[in-house]
């Protein structure tokens, strides 16, 4: 079995391959080899539908389900990140509910005893911020772009109503809590020996989407700027033109490791194929559709079939097309 074109060592030959490099299934600790690419190794037991992945020294991803929010996943249907330093830990995104944050904390405790000092909210989707209350109680300082905070405030009530329907009693304890540190375009700080850069380029999946860059590690945590393995979602607050610009800002960093907002840790080429190329194709075909005088009724029929390999394609592709038509009609 090989990942990124490289054979596994016999000791991990039982690990199954999936499209972005890691198998889907029960939660297990997995490690990533710096020398030979992203490899998975089963090390520990269940942690409420989160898969723990060691990306490189001191860097972890917690990969949630790529399906809908549910009582089982506690709203953690996304990918979260952890940076462990001698000065404490940094968490990228807090979990989608109070209980989701607690489940994330349980997974963190299996890889480090360091306390979580900072939590970055990479955007305004529920799993990017509704676990804030839990982490505030643990003493963590929360960081977010001002645009993300405004989006959270604008959509929080609707998000909680949705989660009440999807999570039921598992939503207990979840209340809005906003960042103590707000920034406009960028925020840089040091934790232990690691310099952390948080950047907001512009709207993408949501208005305040940001990414976290660790120059010394070559690691970028993209938030919802990057989806892999599953098709991205274009919603009413998405802006696909500036989404492309946000991706280009990430690509310009030439990261060694990409920890996406959804899906397993990967490389830049896979991130480009599943996110950037998808958006370029959809926008290009929608521009031709609009310029031909066609309307929104026909928008779902634009050709996206080259991306049918992505999970959730059947559920989201046509809806994405309508959303992009509405965005581009008067662009």
PDB file of C-alpha atoms in Angstrom:
ATOM      1  CA  UNK A   1       0.000   0.000   0.000  1.00  0.00           C
ATOM      2  CA  UNK A   2       1.327   3.472  -0.773  1.00  0.00           C
ATOM      3  CA  UNK A   3       0.480   7.058   0.041  1.00  0.00           C
ATOM      4  CA  UNK A   4       1.686   9.921  -2.169  1.00  0.00           C
ATOM      5  CA  UNK A   5       3.395   7.256  -4.310  1.00  0.00           C
ATOM      6  CA  UNK A   6       5.522   5.837  -1.465  1.00  0.00           C
ATOM      7  CA  UNK A   7       5.368   2.289  -0.060  1.00  0.00           C
ATOM      8  CA  UNK A   8       4.461   1.727   3.582  1.00  0.00           C
ATOM      9  CA  UNK A   9       6.820  -0.087   5.902  1.00  0.00           C
ATOM     10  CA  UNK A  10       5.588  -3.595   6.699  1.00  0.00           C
ATOM     11  CA  UNK A  11       4.843  -2.554  10.283  1.00  0.00           C
ATOM     12  CA  UNK A  12       1.996  -0.364   9.065  1.00  0.00           C
ATOM     13  CA  UNK A  13       0.923  -2.375   6.074  1.00  0.00           C
ATOM     14  CA  UNK A  14      -2.517  -2.888   7.595  1.00  0.00           C
ATOM     15  CA  UNK A  15      -3.333   0.798   7.342  1.00  0.00           C
ATOM     16  CA  UNK A  16      -5.881   1.398   4.593  1.00  0.00           C
ATOM     17  CA  UNK A  17      -5.474   4.158   2.049  1.00  0.00           C
ATOM     18  CA  UNK A  18      -8.056   6.790   1.429  1.00  0.00           C
ATOM     19  CA  UNK A  19      -8.100   9.630  -1.042  1.00  0.00           C
ATOM     20  CA  UNK A  20      -6.235  12.192   1.048  1.00  0.00           C
ATOM     21  CA  UNK A  21      -3.991   9.732   2.792  1.00  0.00           C
ATOM     22  CA  UNK A  22      -5.821   8.333   5.798  1.00  0.00           C
ATOM     23  CA  UNK A  23      -8.489   5.678   6.284  1.00  0.00           C
ATOM     24  CA  UNK A  24     -11.958   6.444   7.526  1.00  0.00           C
ATOM     25  CA  UNK A  25     -13.336   4.513  10.483  1.00  0.00           C
ATOM     26  CA  UNK A  26     -13.166   4.269  14.272  1.00  0.00           C
ATOM     27  CA  UNK A  27     -11.095   6.938  15.954  1.00  0.00           C
ATOM     28  CA  UNK A  28      -7.415   6.024  16.218  1.00  0.00           C
ATOM     29  CA  UNK A  29      -4.209   7.908  16.857  1.00  0.00           C
ATOM     30  CA  UNK A  30      -2.215   8.182  13.648  1.00  0.00           C
ATOM     31  CA  UNK A  31       1.286   9.476  13.028  1.00  0.00           C
ATOM     32  CA  UNK A  32       2.748  11.153  10.011  1.00  0.00           C
ATOM     33  CA  UNK A  33       6.296  10.481   8.859  1.00  0.00           C
ATOM     34  CA  UNK A  34       8.233  13.592   7.864  1.00  0.00           C
ATOM     35  CA  UNK A  35      10.668  11.645   5.713  1.00  0.00           C
ATOM     36  CA  UNK A  36       8.289   9.556   3.689  1.00  0.00           C
ATOM     37  CA  UNK A  37       5.053  11.536   3.685  1.00  0.00           C
ATOM     38  CA  UNK A  38       1.771  11.340   5.513  1.00  0.00           C
ATOM     39  CA  UNK A  39       1.391   7.845   7.001  1.00  0.00           C
ATOM     40  CA  UNK A  40      -1.216   6.582   9.495  1.00  0.00           C
ATOM     41  CA  UNK A  41      -0.530   4.402  12.535  1.00  0.00           C
ATOM     42  CA  UNK A  42      -3.212   3.154  14.911  1.00  0.00           C
ATOM     43  CA  UNK A  43      -2.290   3.910  18.522  1.00  0.00           C
ATOM     44  CA  UNK A  44      -5.302   4.596  20.717  1.00  0.00           C
ATOM     45  CA  UNK A  45      -9.001   4.078  21.270  1.00  0.00           C
ATOM     46  CA  UNK A  46     -12.264   5.881  20.542  1.00  0.00           C
ATOM     47  CA  UNK A  47     -12.718   9.620  21.063  1.00  0.00           C
ATOM     48  CA  UNK A  48     -16.247  10.453  19.898  1.00  0.00           C
ATOM     49  CA  UNK A  49     -15.818  10.244  16.122  1.00  0.00           C
ATOM     50  CA  UNK A  50     -12.519  12.158  15.989  1.00  0.00           C
ATOM     51  CA  UNK A  51      -9.429  10.689  14.342  1.00  0.00           C
ATOM     52  CA  UNK A  52      -6.140  11.923  15.784  1.00  0.00           C
ATOM     53  CA  UNK A  53      -3.353  12.472  13.264  1.00  0.00           C
ATOM     54  CA  UNK A  54       0.236  13.429  14.054  1.00  0.00           C
ATOM     55  CA  UNK A  55       1.256  15.694  11.195  1.00  0.00           C
ATOM     56  CA  UNK A  56       4.838  16.387  12.292  1.00  0.00           C
ATOM     57  CA  UNK A  57       6.654  17.009  15.578  1.00  0.00           C
ATOM     58  CA  UNK A  58       4.324  18.851  17.937  1.00  0.00           C
ATOM     59  CA  UNK A  59       1.570  19.237  15.335  1.00  0.00           C
ATOM     60  CA  UNK A  60      -1.684  17.276  15.329  1.00  0.00           C
ATOM     61  CA  UNK A  61      -4.978  17.228  13.481  1.00  0.00           C
ATOM     62  CA  UNK A  62      -8.271  15.929  14.833  1.00  0.00           C
ATOM     63  CA  UNK A  63     -10.324  14.828  11.860  1.00  0.00           C
ATOM     64  CA  UNK A  64     -14.080  14.753  12.263  1.00  0.00           C
ATOM     65  CA  UNK A  65     -16.735  13.210  10.086  1.00  0.00           C
ATOM     66  CA  UNK A  66     -17.395  14.629   6.620  1.00  0.00           C
ATOM     67  CA  UNK A  67     -21.133  14.187   7.005  1.00  0.00           C
ATOM     68  CA  UNK A  68     -23.822  16.159   8.817  1.00  0.00           C
ATOM     69  CA  UNK A  69     -23.686  17.263  12.453  1.00  0.00           C
ATOM     70  CA  UNK A  70     -25.190  14.615  14.735  1.00  0.00           C
ATOM     71  CA  UNK A  71     -25.563  13.587  18.386  1.00  0.00           C
ATOM     72  CA  UNK A  72     -22.669  11.177  17.814  1.00  0.00           C
ATOM     73  CA  UNK A  73     -20.172  13.716  16.460  1.00  0.00           C
ATOM     74  CA  UNK A  74     -21.414  16.524  18.773  1.00  0.00           C
ATOM     75  CA  UNK A  75     -21.133  19.050  15.938  1.00  0.00           C
ATOM     76  CA  UNK A  76     -17.472  18.178  15.324  1.00  0.00           C
ATOM     77  CA  UNK A  77     -17.961  17.439  11.616  1.00  0.00           C
ATOM     78  CA  UNK A  78     -14.780  19.267  10.650  1.00  0.00           C
ATOM     79  CA  UNK A  79     -11.011  19.101  11.095  1.00  0.00           C
ATOM     80  CA  UNK A  80      -9.312  20.787  14.060  1.00  0.00           C
ATOM     81  CA  UNK A  81      -5.632  21.465  14.758  1.00  0.00           C
ATOM     82  CA  UNK A  82      -3.238  21.430  17.708  1.00  0.00           C
ATOM     83  CA  UNK A  83       0.217  22.940  18.139  1.00  0.00           C
ATOM     84  CA  UNK A  84       2.127  21.709  21.196  1.00  0.00           C
ATOM     85  CA  UNK A  85       4.991  23.859  22.503  1.00  0.00           C
ATOM     86  CA  UNK A  86       7.015  24.209  25.682  1.00  0.00           C
ATOM     87  CA  UNK A  87       4.855  27.224  26.511  1.00  0.00           C
ATOM     88  CA  UNK A  88       1.543  25.422  26.179  1.00  0.00           C
ATOM     89  CA  UNK A  89      -0.725  24.403  23.338  1.00  0.00           C
ATOM     90  CA  UNK A  90      -2.585  26.255  20.608  1.00  0.00           C
ATOM     91  CA  UNK A  91      -5.909  24.855  19.392  1.00  0.00           C
ATOM     92  CA  UNK A  92      -7.160  25.711  15.938  1.00  0.00           C
ATOM     93  CA  UNK A  93     -10.960  25.781  16.231  1.00  0.00           C
ATOM     94  CA  UNK A  94     -12.722  24.839  19.467  1.00  0.00           C
ATOM     95  CA  UNK A  95     -15.322  22.255  18.453  1.00  0.00           C
ATOM     96  CA  UNK A  96     -18.953  22.630  17.473  1.00  0.00           C
ATOM     97  CA  UNK A  97     -20.592  22.565  20.916  1.00  0.00           C
ATOM     98  CA  UNK A  98     -19.716  22.446  24.617  1.00  0.00           C
ATOM     99  CA  UNK A  99     -19.698  18.653  24.538  1.00  0.00           C
ATOM    100  CA  UNK A 100     -17.868  18.703  21.216  1.00  0.00           C
ATOM    101  CA  UNK A 101     -15.154  20.839  22.807  1.00  0.00           C
ATOM    102  CA  UNK A 102     -14.957  18.434  25.751  1.00  0.00           C
ATOM    103  CA  UNK A 103     -14.555  15.500  23.349  1.00  0.00           C
ATOM    104  CA  UNK A 104     -11.819  17.413  21.559  1.00  0.00           C
ATOM    105  CA  UNK A 105     -10.137  18.064  24.913  1.00  0.00           C
ATOM    106  CA  UNK A 106     -10.222  14.340  25.678  1.00  0.00           C
ATOM    107  CA  UNK A 107      -8.421  13.676  22.394  1.00  0.00           C
ATOM    108  CA  UNK A 108      -5.860  16.390  23.173  1.00  0.00           C
ATOM    109  CA  UNK A 109      -5.084  14.864  26.574  1.00  0.00           C
ATOM    110  CA  UNK A 110      -4.010  11.681  24.815  1.00  0.00           C
ATOM    111  CA  UNK A 111      -1.185  13.497  23.014  1.00  0.00           C
ATOM    112  CA  UNK A 112      -0.060  16.140  25.524  1.00  0.00           C
ATOM    113  CA  UNK A 113      -0.303  17.283  29.129  1.00  0.00           C
ATOM    114  CA  UNK A 114       0.280  20.889  28.073  1.00  0.00           C
ATOM    115  CA  UNK A 115      -2.667  23.193  28.754  1.00  0.00           C
ATOM    116  CA  UNK A 116      -4.404  24.867  25.829  1.00  0.00           C
ATOM    117  CA  UNK A 117      -3.342  28.513  26.127  1.00  0.00           C
ATOM    118  CA  UNK A 118      -4.898  29.889  22.942  1.00  0.00           C
ATOM    119  CA  UNK A 119      -7.782  28.965  20.653  1.00  0.00           C
ATOM    120  CA  UNK A 120      -8.085  30.416  17.151  1.00  0.00           C
ATOM    121  CA  UNK A 121     -11.500  30.670  15.532  1.00  0.00           C
ATOM    122  CA  UNK A 122     -10.813  30.355  11.799  1.00  0.00           C
ATOM    123  CA  UNK A 123     -14.280  31.500  10.778  1.00  0.00           C
ATOM    124  CA  UNK A 124     -17.961  31.868  11.500  1.00  0.00           C
ATOM    125  CA  UNK A 125     -19.276  28.355  10.977  1.00  0.00           C
ATOM    126  CA  UNK A 126     -20.594  26.741  14.165  1.00  0.00           C
ATOM    127  CA  UNK A 127     -17.740  24.231  14.528  1.00  0.00           C
ATOM    128  CA  UNK A 128     -15.263  27.116  14.312  1.00  0.00           C
ATOM    129  CA  UNK A 129     -16.540  28.897  17.415  1.00  0.00           C
ATOM    130  CA  UNK A 130     -19.435  27.393  19.396  1.00  0.00           C
ATOM    131  CA  UNK A 131     -17.027  25.434  21.592  1.00  0.00           C
ATOM    132  CA  UNK A 132     -15.481  28.717  22.788  1.00  0.00           C
ATOM    133  CA  UNK A 133     -17.350  28.705  26.103  1.00  0.00           C
ATOM    134  CA  UNK A 134     -15.770  25.430  27.153  1.00  0.00           C
ATOM    135  CA  UNK A 135     -12.251  26.652  26.401  1.00  0.00           C
ATOM    136  CA  UNK A 136     -12.820  30.006  28.079  1.00  0.00           C
ATOM    137  CA  UNK A 137     -13.683  28.093  31.240  1.00  0.00           C
ATOM    138  CA  UNK A 138     -10.378  26.198  30.899  1.00  0.00           C
ATOM    139  CA  UNK A 139      -8.544  29.551  30.860  1.00  0.00           C
ATOM    140  CA  UNK A 140      -7.705  29.713  27.151  1.00  0.00           C
ATOM    141  CA  UNK A 141      -7.553  33.024  25.284  1.00  0.00           C
ATOM    142  CA  UNK A 142      -9.634  33.066  22.104  1.00  0.00           C
ATOM    143  CA  UNK A 143      -8.479  34.779  18.892  1.00  0.00           C
ATOM    144  CA  UNK A 144     -10.551  35.644  15.806  1.00  0.00           C
ATOM    145  CA  UNK A 145     -10.801  38.121  12.958  1.00  0.00           C
ATOM    146  CA  UNK A 146     -13.229  40.974  13.578  1.00  0.00           C
ATOM    147  CA  UNK A 147     -15.159  39.909  10.480  1.00  0.00           C
ATOM    148  CA  UNK A 148     -15.504  36.394  11.885  1.00  0.00           C
ATOM    149  CA  UNK A 149     -16.826  37.742  15.180  1.00  0.00           C
ATOM    150  CA  UNK A 150     -19.398  39.866  13.339  1.00  0.00           C
ATOM    151  CA  UNK A 151     -20.481  36.799  11.363  1.00  0.00           C
ATOM    152  CA  UNK A 152     -20.763  34.727  14.539  1.00  0.00           C
ATOM    153  CA  UNK A 153     -22.925  37.413  16.115  1.00  0.00           C
ATOM    154  CA  UNK A 154     -25.107  37.670  13.019  1.00  0.00           C
ATOM    155  CA  UNK A 155     -25.684  33.942  12.493  1.00  0.00           C
ATOM    156  CA  UNK A 156     -25.270  32.495  15.973  1.00  0.00           C
ATOM    157  CA  UNK A 157     -28.972  32.284  16.799  1.00  0.00           C
ATOM    158  CA  UNK A 158     -29.753  30.444  13.568  1.00  0.00           C
ATOM    159  CA  UNK A 159     -26.815  28.107  14.108  1.00  0.00           C
ATOM    160  CA  UNK A 160     -27.975  27.234  17.612  1.00  0.00           C
ATOM    161  CA  UNK A 161     -31.500  26.581  16.342  1.00  0.00           C
ATOM    162  CA  UNK A 162     -30.108  24.259  13.675  1.00  0.00           C
ATOM    163  CA  UNK A 163     -27.916  22.447  16.193  1.00  0.00           C
ATOM    164  CA  UNK A 164     -30.839  22.021  18.566  1.00  0.00           C
ATOM    165  CA  UNK A 165     -32.600  20.084  15.811  1.00  0.00           C
ATOM    166  CA  UNK A 166     -29.529  18.055  14.834  1.00  0.00           C
ATOM    167  CA  UNK A 167     -27.883  17.403  18.219  1.00  0.00           C
ATOM    168  CA  UNK A 168     -30.856  17.487  20.578  1.00  0.00           C
ATOM    169  CA  UNK A 169     -29.773  17.117  24.196  1.00  0.00           C
ATOM    170  CA  UNK A 170     -26.107  16.860  23.203  1.00  0.00           C
ATOM    171  CA  UNK A 171     -26.166  20.638  22.654  1.00  0.00           C
ATOM    172  CA  UNK A 172     -26.486  21.171  26.422  1.00  0.00           C
ATOM    173  CA  UNK A 173     -24.152  23.812  27.837  1.00  0.00           C
ATOM    174  CA  UNK A 174     -23.437  25.466  24.493  1.00  0.00           C
ATOM    175  CA  UNK A 175     -23.668  29.255  24.574  1.00  0.00           C
ATOM    176  CA  UNK A 176     -22.159  31.975  22.374  1.00  0.00           C
ATOM    177  CA  UNK A 177     -18.762  33.216  23.493  1.00  0.00           C
ATOM    178  CA  UNK A 178     -16.637  35.571  21.401  1.00  0.00           C
ATOM    179  CA  UNK A 179     -12.899  36.108  21.067  1.00  0.00           C
ATOM    180  CA  UNK A 180     -10.920  38.233  23.519  1.00  0.00           C
ATOM    181  CA  UNK A 181      -8.297  39.058  20.881  1.00  0.00           C
ATOM    182  CA  UNK A 182      -9.719  40.449  17.634  1.00  0.00           C
ATOM    183  CA  UNK A 183      -7.679  41.404  14.579  1.00  0.00           C
ATOM    184  CA  UNK A 184      -8.413  42.960  11.199  1.00  0.00           C
ATOM    185  CA  UNK A 185      -6.019  41.279   8.767  1.00  0.00           C
ATOM    186  CA  UNK A 186      -3.330  39.473  10.736  1.00  0.00           C
ATOM    187  CA  UNK A 187      -2.185  38.599  14.225  1.00  0.00           C
ATOM    188  CA  UNK A 188       1.272  37.233  15.045  1.00  0.00           C
ATOM    189  CA  UNK A 189       2.416  35.867  18.385  1.00  0.00           C
ATOM    190  CA  UNK A 190       4.892  33.389  19.824  1.00  0.00           C
ATOM    191  CA  UNK A 191       4.067  30.365  21.940  1.00  0.00           C
ATOM    192  CA  UNK A 192       7.114  28.616  23.336  1.00  0.00           C
ATOM    193  CA  UNK A 193       9.587  28.720  20.446  1.00  0.00           C
ATOM    194  CA  UNK A 194       6.888  28.630  17.742  1.00  0.00           C
ATOM    195  CA  UNK A 195       5.888  31.772  15.848  1.00  0.00           C
ATOM    196  CA  UNK A 196       2.202  31.709  14.911  1.00  0.00           C
ATOM    197  CA  UNK A 197       0.730  33.857  12.141  1.00  0.00           C
ATOM    198  CA  UNK A 198      -3.055  34.132  11.818  1.00  0.00           C
ATOM    199  CA  UNK A 199      -4.176  35.743   8.561  1.00  0.00           C
ATOM    200  CA  UNK A 200      -7.522  36.874   7.184  1.00  0.00           C
ATOM    201  CA  UNK A 201      -7.308  37.568   3.451  1.00  0.00           C
ATOM    202  CA  UNK A 202     -11.007  38.050   2.754  1.00  0.00           C
ATOM    203  CA  UNK A 203     -14.330  36.228   2.642  1.00  0.00           C
ATOM    204  CA  UNK A 204     -14.290  32.600   1.533  1.00  0.00           C
ATOM    205  CA  UNK A 205     -16.722  29.955   2.785  1.00  0.00           C
ATOM    206  CA  UNK A 206     -17.715  32.515   5.426  1.00  0.00           C
ATOM    207  CA  UNK A 207     -16.937  36.248   5.715  1.00  0.00           C
ATOM    208  CA  UNK A 208     -14.224  35.940   8.383  1.00  0.00           C
ATOM    209  CA  UNK A 209     -12.318  32.866   7.244  1.00  0.00           C
ATOM    210  CA  UNK A 210      -8.685  32.874   8.375  1.00  0.00           C
ATOM    211  CA  UNK A 211      -5.746  30.497   8.214  1.00  0.00           C
ATOM    212  CA  UNK A 212      -2.937  29.777  10.671  1.00  0.00           C
ATOM    213  CA  UNK A 213       0.641  29.592   9.360  1.00  0.00           C
ATOM    214  CA  UNK A 214       3.632  28.178  11.242  1.00  0.00           C
ATOM    215  CA  UNK A 215       6.700  29.266   9.229  1.00  0.00           C
ATOM    216  CA  UNK A 216       9.173  27.163  11.217  1.00  0.00           C
ATOM    217  CA  UNK A 217       7.083  24.015  10.727  1.00  0.00           C
ATOM    218  CA  UNK A 218       5.922  24.508   7.161  1.00  0.00           C
ATOM    219  CA  UNK A 219       2.378  23.810   8.361  1.00  0.00           C
ATOM    220  CA  UNK A 220      -0.768  25.724   7.473  1.00  0.00           C
ATOM    221  CA  UNK A 221      -4.157  25.187   9.110  1.00  0.00           C
ATOM    222  CA  UNK A 222      -6.584  26.449   6.494  1.00  0.00           C
ATOM    223  CA  UNK A 223      -9.952  26.465   8.198  1.00  0.00           C
ATOM    224  CA  UNK A 224     -12.764  26.453   5.656  1.00  0.00           C
ATOM    225  CA  UNK A 225     -10.589  27.887   2.891  1.00  0.00           C
ATOM    226  CA  UNK A 226      -9.676  24.276   2.015  1.00  0.00           C
ATOM    227  CA  UNK A 227     -11.822  21.150   1.804  1.00  0.00           C
ATOM    228  CA  UNK A 228     -10.367  17.812   0.738  1.00  0.00           C
ATOM    229  CA  UNK A 229     -12.022  14.452   0.084  1.00  0.00           C
ATOM    230  CA  UNK A 230     -15.498  16.015   0.111  1.00  0.00           C
ATOM    231  CA  UNK A 231     -17.017  18.728  -2.030  1.00  0.00           C
ATOM    232  CA  UNK A 232     -16.949  22.178  -0.463  1.00  0.00           C
ATOM    233  CA  UNK A 233     -20.154  24.022   0.365  1.00  0.00           C
ATOM    234  CA  UNK A 234     -21.107  27.389  -1.100  1.00  0.00           C
ATOM    235  CA  UNK A 235     -23.631  29.067   1.203  1.00  0.00           C
ATOM    236  CA  UNK A 236     -25.361  32.438   1.178  1.00  0.00           C
ATOM    237  CA  UNK A 237     -22.482  34.189   2.963  1.00  0.00           C
ATOM    238  CA  UNK A 238     -19.756  32.598   0.801  1.00  0.00           C
ATOM    239  CA  UNK A 239     -17.801  34.690  -1.699  1.00  0.00           C
ATOM    240  CA  UNK A 240     -16.102  32.439  -4.213  1.00  0.00           C
ATOM    241  CA  UNK A 241     -14.046  35.119  -5.989  1.00  0.00           C
ATOM    242  CA  UNK A 242     -12.220  36.142  -2.823  1.00  0.00           C
ATOM    243  CA  UNK A 243     -12.170  32.481  -1.743  1.00  0.00           C
ATOM    244  CA  UNK A 244      -9.827  31.882  -4.656  1.00  0.00           C
ATOM    245  CA  UNK A 245      -7.647  34.786  -3.484  1.00  0.00           C
ATOM    246  CA  UNK A 246      -7.497  33.298   0.026  1.00  0.00           C
ATOM    247  CA  UNK A 247      -6.387  29.960  -1.405  1.00  0.00           C
ATOM    248  CA  UNK A 248      -3.747  31.702  -3.520  1.00  0.00           C
ATOM    249  CA  UNK A 249      -2.371  33.368  -0.380  1.00  0.00           C
ATOM    250  CA  UNK A 250      -2.005  29.930   1.200  1.00  0.00           C
ATOM    251  CA  UNK A 251      -0.404  28.470  -1.918  1.00  0.00           C
ATOM    252  CA  UNK A 252       2.129  31.321  -2.001  1.00  0.00           C
ATOM    253  CA  UNK A 253       3.480  30.084   1.342  1.00  0.00           C
ATOM    254  CA  UNK A 254       4.409  26.736  -0.256  1.00  0.00           C
ATOM    255  CA  UNK A 255       3.496  24.777   2.888  1.00  0.00           C
ATOM    256  CA  UNK A 256       4.905  21.304   3.424  1.00  0.00           C
ATOM    257  CA  UNK A 257       1.743  20.215   5.228  1.00  0.00           C
ATOM    258  CA  UNK A 258      -1.818  21.398   4.712  1.00  0.00           C
ATOM    259  CA  UNK A 259      -4.328  20.759   7.493  1.00  0.00           C
ATOM    260  CA  UNK A 260      -7.689  21.485   5.844  1.00  0.00           C
ATOM    261  CA  UNK A 261     -10.944  22.566   7.402  1.00  0.00           C
ATOM    262  CA  UNK A 262     -12.536  19.313   6.296  1.00  0.00           C
ATOM    263  CA  UNK A 263     -10.752  16.050   5.544  1.00  0.00           C
ATOM    264  CA  UNK A 264      -7.364  14.625   6.462  1.00  0.00           C
ATOM    265  CA  UNK A 265      -3.980  16.412   6.456  1.00  0.00           C
ATOM    266  CA  UNK A 266      -2.627  16.524   2.940  1.00  0.00           C
ATOM    267  CA  UNK A 267      -0.325  18.297   0.492  1.00  0.00           C
ATOM    268  CA  UNK A 268      -0.869  21.484  -1.471  1.00  0.00           C
ATOM    269  CA  UNK A 269      -1.525  19.694  -4.761  1.00  0.00           C
ATOM    270  CA  UNK A 270      -4.433  17.733  -3.302  1.00  0.00           C
ATOM    271  CA  UNK A 271      -5.825  20.869  -1.665  1.00  0.00           C
ATOM    272  CA  UNK A 272      -5.679  22.636  -5.018  1.00  0.00           C
ATOM    273  CA  UNK A 273      -7.381  19.765  -6.836  1.00  0.00           C
ATOM    274  CA  UNK A 274     -10.280  19.450  -4.396  1.00  0.00           C
ATOM    275  CA  UNK A 275     -10.889  23.124  -3.575  1.00  0.00           C
ATOM    276  CA  UNK A 276      -9.240  25.627  -5.920  1.00  0.00           C
ATOM    277  CA  UNK A 277      -9.790  23.691  -9.139  1.00  0.00           C
ATOM    278  CA  UNK A 278     -13.387  22.998  -8.153  1.00  0.00           C
ATOM    279  CA  UNK A 279     -14.088  26.701  -7.647  1.00  0.00           C
ATOM    280  CA  UNK A 280     -12.292  27.707 -10.853  1.00  0.00           C
ATOM    281  CA  UNK A 281     -14.322  25.188 -12.846  1.00  0.00           C
ATOM    282  CA  UNK A 282     -17.631  26.186 -11.273  1.00  0.00           C
ATOM    283  CA  UNK A 283     -17.052  29.917 -11.668  1.00  0.00           C
ATOM    284  CA  UNK A 284     -15.779  29.551 -15.231  1.00  0.00           C
ATOM    285  CA  UNK A 285     -18.739  27.477 -16.349  1.00  0.00           C
ATOM    286  CA  UNK A 286     -21.176  29.722 -14.511  1.00  0.00           C
ATOM    287  CA  UNK A 287     -19.739  32.791 -16.208  1.00  0.00           C
ATOM    288  CA  UNK A 288     -20.315  31.152 -19.592  1.00  0.00           C
ATOM    289  CA  UNK A 289     -23.837  30.181 -18.495  1.00  0.00           C
ATOM    290  CA  UNK A 290     -24.666  33.750 -17.444  1.00  0.00           C
ATOM    291  CA  UNK A 291     -23.064  35.339 -20.501  1.00  0.00           C
ATOM    292  CA  UNK A 292     -25.190  33.072 -22.694  1.00  0.00           C
ATOM    293  CA  UNK A 293     -28.288  34.641 -21.139  1.00  0.00           C
ATOM    294  CA  UNK A 294     -29.287  31.568 -19.147  1.00  0.00           C
ATOM    295  CA  UNK A 295     -31.022  31.824 -15.787  1.00  0.00           C
ATOM    296  CA  UNK A 296     -30.750  30.375 -12.293  1.00  0.00           C
ATOM    297  CA  UNK A 297     -33.132  27.526 -13.124  1.00  0.00           C
ATOM    298  CA  UNK A 298     -30.539  26.042 -15.463  1.00  0.00           C
ATOM    299  CA  UNK A 299     -27.586  26.825 -13.205  1.00  0.00           C
ATOM    300  CA  UNK A 300     -27.512  23.393 -11.489  1.00  0.00           C
ATOM    301  CA  UNK A 301     -26.911  21.781 -14.874  1.00  0.00           C
ATOM    302  CA  UNK A 302     -23.471  23.317 -15.457  1.00  0.00           C
ATOM    303  CA  UNK A 303     -20.877  20.588 -15.796  1.00  0.00           C
ATOM    304  CA  UNK A 304     -19.145  19.644 -12.541  1.00  0.00           C
ATOM    305  CA  UNK A 305     -18.743  15.949 -13.314  1.00  0.00           C
ATOM    306  CA  UNK A 306     -14.949  15.946 -13.110  1.00  0.00           C
ATOM    307  CA  UNK A 307     -15.409  16.430  -9.350  1.00  0.00           C
ATOM    308  CA  UNK A 308     -17.957  13.658  -8.867  1.00  0.00           C
ATOM    309  CA  UNK A 309     -15.259  11.693  -6.996  1.00  0.00           C
ATOM    310  CA  UNK A 310     -15.669  14.018  -4.008  1.00  0.00           C
ATOM    311  CA  UNK A 311     -17.842  12.880  -1.124  1.00  0.00           C
ATOM    312  CA  UNK A 312     -21.170  14.735  -0.766  1.00  0.00           C
ATOM    313  CA  UNK A 313     -21.047  15.668  -4.465  1.00  0.00           C
ATOM    314  CA  UNK A 314     -24.574  14.461  -5.190  1.00  0.00           C
ATOM    315  CA  UNK A 315     -25.965  16.363  -2.209  1.00  0.00           C
ATOM    316  CA  UNK A 316     -24.171  19.678  -2.725  1.00  0.00           C
ATOM    317  CA  UNK A 317     -22.993  20.245  -6.304  1.00  0.00           C
ATOM    318  CA  UNK A 318     -26.289  21.501  -7.739  1.00  0.00           C
ATOM    319  CA  UNK A 319     -26.938  23.659  -4.682  1.00  0.00           C
ATOM    320  CA  UNK A 320     -23.442  25.127  -5.011  1.00  0.00           C
ATOM    321  CA  UNK A 321     -24.165  26.005  -8.628  1.00  0.00           C
ATOM    322  CA  UNK A 322     -27.279  27.962  -7.717  1.00  0.00           C
ATOM    323  CA  UNK A 323     -25.422  29.832  -4.986  1.00  0.00           C
ATOM    324  CA  UNK A 324     -22.603  30.752  -7.374  1.00  0.00           C
ATOM    325  CA  UNK A 325     -25.102  31.938  -9.996  1.00  0.00           C
ATOM    326  CA  UNK A 326     -26.686  34.250  -7.422  1.00  0.00           C
ATOM    327  CA  UNK A 327     -23.243  35.557  -6.477  1.00  0.00           C
ATOM    328  CA  UNK A 328     -21.983  36.066 -10.035  1.00  0.00           C
ATOM    329  CA  UNK A 329     -25.119  37.358 -11.773  1.00  0.00           C
ATOM    330  CA  UNK A 330     -24.274  40.976 -10.982  1.00  0.00           C
ATOM    331  CA  UNK A 331     -20.572  40.536 -10.259  1.00  0.00           C
TER     332      UNK A 331
END
